[in-house]
Coordinates of C-alpha atoms (C1' of nucleotides) in Angstrom, one line a residue:
Chain A
M472 CA 35.0 10.7 -3.7
E473 CA 33.6 14.2 -3.9
S474 CA 32.2 15.8 -0.8
Y475 CA 29.0 16.2 -2.2
K476 CA 28.6 12.7 -3.2
Q477 CA 29.8 11.5 0.3
L478 CA 27.1 13.7 1.8
F479 CA 24.4 12.2 -0.1
N480 CA 25.7 8.7 0.2
E481 CA 25.8 9.0 3.9
Y482 CA 22.4 10.6 4.0
I483 CA 20.8 7.7 2.2
A484 CA 22.8 4.9 4.0
M485 CA 21.5 6.1 7.5
Y486 CA 18.0 6.3 6.4
R487 CA 16.7 2.7 6.9
P488 CA 18.7 1.9 9.9
Y489 CA 17.3 5.0 11.6
I490 CA 13.7 4.6 10.6
N491 CA 13.8 0.9 11.7
K492 CA 15.1 1.6 15.2
L493 CA 12.6 4.6 15.3
N494 CA 9.7 2.2 14.5
A495 CA 10.8 -0.3 16.9
L496 CA 10.5 2.4 19.5
L497 CA 7.0 3.5 18.4
A498 CA 5.7 0.1 18.0
S499 CA 5.2 0.0 21.9
Y500 CA 2.3 2.5 21.2
N501 CA 1.2 0.8 17.8
L502 CA 2.6 3.8 16.2
T503 CA 4.7 3.9 12.9
T504 CA 7.1 6.9 11.7
A505 CA 4.3 8.4 9.4
Q506 CA 1.8 8.5 12.1
W507 CA 4.2 9.8 14.7
S508 CA 5.4 12.5 12.4
I509 CA 1.6 13.8 12.1
M510 CA 1.4 13.8 16.0
L511 CA 4.6 15.7 16.1
L512 CA 3.5 18.2 13.8
I513 CA 0.1 18.9 15.5
F514 CA 1.8 18.9 18.8
R515 CA 4.5 21.5 17.7
E516 CA 2.3 23.7 15.6
G517 CA -1.3 23.0 17.1
A518 CA -4.2 22.0 15.3
K519 CA -4.2 21.5 11.6
T520 CA -6.5 20.7 8.7
I521 CA -6.0 17.5 6.5
G522 CA -4.7 19.7 3.7
D523 CA -2.2 21.7 5.9
I524 CA -0.9 18.4 7.3
S525 CA -0.4 17.3 3.7
L526 CA 1.5 20.2 2.7
Y527 CA 3.8 20.2 5.7
Q528 CA 4.5 16.6 5.3
N529 CA 4.7 16.7 1.4
V530 CA 2.3 14.0 0.8
E531 CA -0.9 13.8 -1.1
K532 CA -4.3 14.2 1.0
P533 CA -5.2 10.7 0.6
T534 CA -2.3 9.6 2.6
T535 CA -2.9 12.0 5.2
T536 CA -6.6 11.0 5.3
K537 CA -5.5 7.3 6.0
L538 CA -2.9 8.0 8.5
V539 CA -5.2 10.4 10.6
Q540 CA -8.0 8.0 10.5
K541 CA -5.4 5.4 11.9
L542 CA -4.8 8.0 14.6
I543 CA -8.4 8.2 15.1
D544 CA -8.8 4.7 15.6
L545 CA -5.8 4.6 18.1
G546 CA -7.4 7.3 20.0
Y547 CA -4.6 9.6 19.7
V548 CA -6.2 12.5 17.7
E549 CA -9.6 13.9 17.4
I550 CA -11.2 16.0 14.7
H551 CA -13.9 18.7 14.6
A552 CA -15.2 20.8 11.8
G553 CA -14.4 24.5 11.4
N554 CA -16.5 27.1 10.4
D555 CA -16.1 26.1 6.9
K556 CA -17.9 22.7 7.2
R557 CA -15.6 21.0 4.6
V558 CA -12.6 21.2 6.7
K559 CA -11.5 18.8 9.6
I560 CA -9.3 20.1 12.1
V561 CA -7.2 17.7 13.6
Q562 CA -5.6 17.9 17.1
L563 CA -4.2 15.6 19.9
S564 CA -6.6 14.0 22.2
E565 CA -6.1 13.8 25.8
E566 CA -4.7 10.3 25.5
G567 CA -2.7 11.2 22.5
T568 CA -1.0 14.1 24.4
K569 CA -0.2 11.8 27.0
V570 CA 1.4 9.1 24.6
Y571 CA 3.2 12.0 22.8
G572 CA 4.9 13.0 26.0
Q573 CA 5.9 9.3 26.8
M574 CA 7.4 8.7 23.2
R575 CA 8.9 12.0 23.3
E576 CA 11.1 11.0 26.2
K577 CA 12.0 7.7 24.6
I578 CA 12.6 9.4 21.3
D579 CA 14.7 12.1 22.9
H580 CA 16.8 9.4 24.7
F581 CA 17.4 7.6 21.4
Q582 CA 18.5 10.8 19.6
K583 CA 20.5 12.0 22.5
D584 CA 22.3 8.8 22.6
L585 CA 23.0 8.9 18.7
S586 CA 24.4 12.4 18.9
E587 CA 26.7 11.7 21.7
G588 CA 30.1 12.8 20.7
I589 CA 29.0 15.2 18.1
S590 CA 29.7 18.7 19.3
E591 CA 27.1 21.5 19.2
E592 CA 28.7 23.2 16.5
E593 CA 28.6 20.0 14.2
R594 CA 24.9 19.4 15.0
L595 CA 24.1 22.9 14.1
V596 CA 25.9 22.6 10.8
V597 CA 24.3 19.5 9.9
A598 CA 20.9 21.1 10.7
K599 CA 21.7 24.1 8.8
V600 CA 22.9 22.4 5.7
L601 CA 20.2 19.9 5.6
K602 CA 17.6 22.7 5.9
K603 CA 19.4 24.7 3.1
I604 CA 19.2 21.4 0.8
S605 CA 15.6 21.0 1.6
S606 CA 14.8 24.7 0.8
K607 CA 15.9 23.8 -2.8
L608 CA 14.0 20.8 -3.1
Chain B
M1265 CA 14.8 23.6 20.2
E1266 CA 17.8 21.5 21.2
S1267 CA 20.4 21.1 18.6
Y1268 CA 20.0 17.3 18.3
K1269 CA 16.3 17.5 17.7
Q1270 CA 17.0 20.1 15.1
L1271 CA 19.3 17.7 13.5
F1272 CA 16.9 14.7 13.2
N1273 CA 14.0 17.0 12.3
E1274 CA 15.8 18.5 9.4
Y1275 CA 17.0 15.0 8.6
I1276 CA 13.4 13.7 8.3
A1277 CA 12.0 16.6 6.6
M1278 CA 14.5 16.3 3.7
Y1279 CA 14.0 12.9 2.9
R1280 CA 10.5 12.7 1.0
P1281 CA 11.2 15.9 -1.2
Y1282 CA 14.7 14.6 -2.0
I1283 CA 13.6 11.1 -2.9
N1284 CA 10.8 12.3 -5.0
K1285 CA 13.1 14.5 -7.1
L1286 CA 15.6 11.6 -7.3
N1287 CA 12.8 9.1 -8.4
A1288 CA 11.7 11.7 -11.0
L1289 CA 15.2 11.8 -12.5
L1290 CA 15.5 7.9 -12.4
A1291 CA 12.2 7.5 -14.1
S1292 CA 13.6 8.5 -17.5
Y1293 CA 15.4 5.0 -17.4
N1294 CA 12.4 3.3 -15.6
L1295 CA 14.3 3.0 -12.5
T1296 CA 13.4 3.6 -8.8
T1297 CA 15.7 4.7 -6.1
A1298 CA 15.8 1.2 -4.6
Q1299 CA 16.9 -0.2 -7.7
W1300 CA 19.4 2.5 -8.6
S1301 CA 20.7 1.9 -5.0
I1302 CA 21.8 -1.5 -6.1
M1303 CA 23.3 -0.3 -9.3
L1304 CA 25.3 2.1 -7.4
L1305 CA 26.4 -0.6 -5.2
I1306 CA 27.7 -3.1 -7.7
F1307 CA 29.2 -0.3 -9.7
R1308 CA 31.2 0.8 -6.8
E1309 CA 32.0 -2.5 -5.2
G1310 CA 31.8 -4.9 -8.1
A1311 CA 29.7 -8.0 -8.6
K1312 CA 27.8 -9.1 -5.5
T1313 CA 25.7 -11.9 -4.5
I1314 CA 22.0 -11.5 -3.5
G1315 CA 22.9 -12.2 0.2
D1316 CA 25.8 -9.5 0.0
I1317 CA 23.5 -6.9 -1.4
S1318 CA 20.9 -7.6 1.2
L1319 CA 23.5 -7.0 3.8
Y1320 CA 24.9 -3.7 2.3
Q1321 CA 21.4 -2.4 1.8
N1322 CA 20.0 -3.4 5.0
V1323 CA 17.1 -5.2 3.6
E1324 CA 15.9 -8.8 3.6
K1325 CA 16.8 -11.2 0.7
P1326 CA 13.4 -11.4 -0.7
T1327 CA 13.3 -7.7 -1.2
T1328 CA 16.6 -7.9 -3.0
T1329 CA 15.5 -10.8 -5.1
K1330 CA 12.7 -8.9 -6.4
L1331 CA 14.7 -5.6 -7.2
V1332 CA 17.6 -7.7 -8.9
Q1333 CA 14.7 -9.4 -11.0
K1334 CA 13.5 -6.1 -12.1
L1335 CA 16.7 -5.0 -12.9
I1336 CA 17.4 -8.1 -15.0
D1337 CA 14.1 -7.3 -17.0
L1338 CA 15.3 -3.8 -17.6
G1339 CA 18.4 -5.3 -19.0
Y1340 CA 20.8 -3.6 -16.6
V1341 CA 22.3 -6.3 -14.6
E1342 CA 23.0 -9.8 -15.4
I1343 CA 23.7 -12.7 -13.3
H1344 CA 26.0 -15.8 -13.3
A1345 CA 26.4 -18.7 -10.8
G1346 CA 29.4 -19.0 -8.5
N1347 CA 31.5 -22.1 -7.8
D1348 CA 28.9 -22.6 -5.2
K1349 CA 25.9 -23.1 -7.4
R1350 CA 23.5 -21.9 -4.9
V1351 CA 24.8 -18.2 -5.1
K1352 CA 23.9 -15.8 -7.9
I1353 CA 26.5 -13.2 -8.7
V1354 CA 25.0 -9.8 -9.8
Q1355 CA 27.0 -7.5 -12.0
L1356 CA 26.1 -4.6 -14.3
S1357 CA 25.4 -5.6 -17.9
E1358 CA 27.0 -3.7 -20.8
E1359 CA 23.6 -1.7 -21.1
G1360 CA 23.4 -1.2 -17.3
T1361 CA 27.1 0.3 -17.4
K1362 CA 25.9 2.8 -20.2
V1363 CA 22.8 3.6 -18.2
Y1364 CA 24.8 4.0 -14.9
G1365 CA 26.8 6.3 -16.7
Q1366 CA 24.2 8.5 -18.0
M1367 CA 22.2 8.5 -14.8
R1368 CA 25.4 9.4 -12.8
E1369 CA 25.8 12.5 -14.7
K1370 CA 22.4 13.5 -14.2
I1371 CA 22.4 12.7 -10.5
D1372 CA 25.9 14.5 -10.2
H1373 CA 24.4 17.4 -11.7
F1374 CA 21.4 17.4 -9.3
Q1375 CA 23.4 17.0 -6.2
K1376 CA 26.0 19.6 -7.2
D1377 CA 23.2 22.0 -7.5
L1378 CA 21.6 21.2 -4.1
S1379 CA 25.0 21.5 -2.4
E1380 CA 25.8 25.0 -4.2
G1381 CA 26.6 27.5 -1.3
I1382 CA 27.7 24.8 1.1
S1383 CA 31.6 24.9 1.8
E1384 CA 33.6 21.9 1.5
E1385 CA 34.2 21.9 5.1
E1386 CA 30.4 21.8 5.9
R1387 CA 29.8 19.2 3.5
L1388 CA 32.5 17.0 5.1
V1389 CA 31.2 17.8 8.7
V1390 CA 27.7 16.5 7.5
A1391 CA 29.0 13.3 5.7
K1392 CA 31.2 12.7 9.0
V1393 CA 28.4 13.1 11.4
L1394 CA 25.9 11.1 9.4
K1395 CA 28.4 8.4 9.3
K1396 CA 29.0 8.4 12.9
I1397 CA 25.4 8.3 13.6
S1398 CA 24.9 5.4 11.1
S1399 CA 27.7 3.4 13.1
K1400 CA 25.6 3.6 16.2
L1401 CA 22.5 2.2 14.4
Chain C
dA694 C1' -31.3 34.0 -6.8
dA695 C1' -29.6 30.4 -9.6
dT696 C1' -25.9 28.6 -11.7
dA697 C1' -21.0 27.4 -12.5
dA698 C1' -16.5 26.7 -10.6
dT699 C1' -13.5 25.7 -7.1
dT700 C1' -12.2 23.6 -2.9
dA701 C1' -11.6 20.0 1.1
dG702 C1' -11.6 15.6 2.0
dT703 C1' -12.9 10.7 0.9
dT704 C1' -13.1 6.4 -1.8
dT705 C1' -11.2 3.3 -5.1
dC706 C1' -7.7 1.1 -7.1
dC707 C1' -2.9 0.6 -7.9
dC708 C1' 2.2 0.8 -7.2
dT709 C1' 6.6 0.1 -4.4
dA710 C1' 9.3 -1.3 -0.8
dA711 C1' 9.6 -3.8 2.9
dC712 C1' 8.7 -7.9 5.9
dT713 C1' 7.8 -13.1 7.8
dA714 C1' 7.3 -17.9 7.0
dA715 C1' 7.8 -21.6 4.1
dC716 C1' 9.9 -23.5 0.7
dT717 C1' 13.8 -25.8 -2.9
dA718 C1' 18.4 -26.9 -4.2
dA719 C1' 23.2 -27.1 -3.0
dT720 C1' 26.8 -27.5 0.2
dA721 C1' 28.9 -28.8 4.7
dA722 C1' 29.1 -31.5 8.9
dA723 C1' 28.1 -35.6 11.6
Chain D
dT69 C1' 24.8 -41.1 4.1
dT70 C1' 22.0 -38.8 6.6
dT71 C1' 21.5 -34.2 8.9
dA72 C1' 22.1 -29.6 9.1
dT73 C1' 23.0 -25.3 7.2
dT74 C1' 23.0 -21.9 3.7
dA75 C1' 21.4 -19.2 -0.6
dG76 C1' 18.0 -17.8 -3.1
dT77 C1' 12.8 -18.0 -4.2
dT78 C1' 7.7 -18.0 -3.5
dA79 C1' 3.6 -16.7 -1.3
dG80 C1' 1.3 -13.6 1.4
dT81 C1' 1.1 -9.4 4.1
dT82 C1' 1.8 -4.5 5.3
dA83 C1' 2.7 0.4 5.5
dG84 C1' 3.0 4.4 2.8
dG85 C1' 2.3 6.7 -1.2
dG86 C1' -0.2 8.5 -5.6
dA87 C1' -3.8 9.3 -9.4
dA88 C1' -8.5 9.6 -10.8
dA89 C1' -13.1 10.2 -9.7
dC90 C1' -16.3 11.2 -6.6
dT91 C1' -19.3 14.3 -2.5
dA92 C1' -20.4 18.1 -0.1
dA93 C1' -19.6 22.7 0.8
dT94 C1' -18.3 27.3 -0.4
dT95 C1' -17.3 31.2 -3.7
dA96 C1' -17.9 33.5 -8.0
dT97 C1' -20.6 34.7 -11.8
dT98 C1' -24.3 35.7 -14.5

DNA sequence: AATAATTAGTTTCCCTAACTAACTAATAAA
DNA sequence: TTTATTAGTTAGTTAGGGAAACTAATTATT
């Protein structure tokens, strides 16, 4: 099989098993990957509006609205209005920051475990290649 | 950021844009990625039972039942009983084989385009690494 | 200043893909 | 010949996603 086919085949084959395991970890804090992904974003990049989150995550705004609503219910994020009163700025709550740290540790462990036996160089090649593909999508 | 985090971040970031584009291609034959994925499997590996498909795809049987039902409605696969009359053996229909070939071309083109500028060696590293990770999941 | 257009986010409604639990029918084991 | 197991289906639920139509706030135009 051609190398590019192998690449995309392996890419797709890995997705569901990976997400399932990740969801199993997240379940301890009643989180799902889509919700976690938003927490990750606003931890890394700081407070963001619904619209910004949608852009970053490549989803439509209604989807983000619902996920953020869920995170508010869980007490992990809080929103406040900006100067422009239409926008809602979303950031981690104190509780959310705590949960972030605890989850982060579990996930670090999980991901480190999965990357065992893969050289630093290989990891970087994979990251670089996937990023390059993303940039064309 | 540590290399393993980069790897998983880029992996996740690429998923939705990729699937969305793929679905856009598949839409011309009223297919979705989940359905296409089954066609791909039974093209590559030959006729398979519902149970086998479920195993390969890492999904539960009810999910496969419905996807196969949809493929039958589309006329792309057909089923026949085995010696064991409980099993249903799923294979591509003539129409399905034709559609497979046409889609395959489009997708090959799409994937080739995405992998342009990525060396053969890099492609193989990505495929190898993702496969290795899958094997631990 | 008043009206029109645009923007941010929400609501409603629908889809796909996934799951579990409970079922039917067929086969295998006791 | 019952009993257990297996293959697939049905029913019901959930998460995540999108499109269309909406409200409220802001900007642009006249």
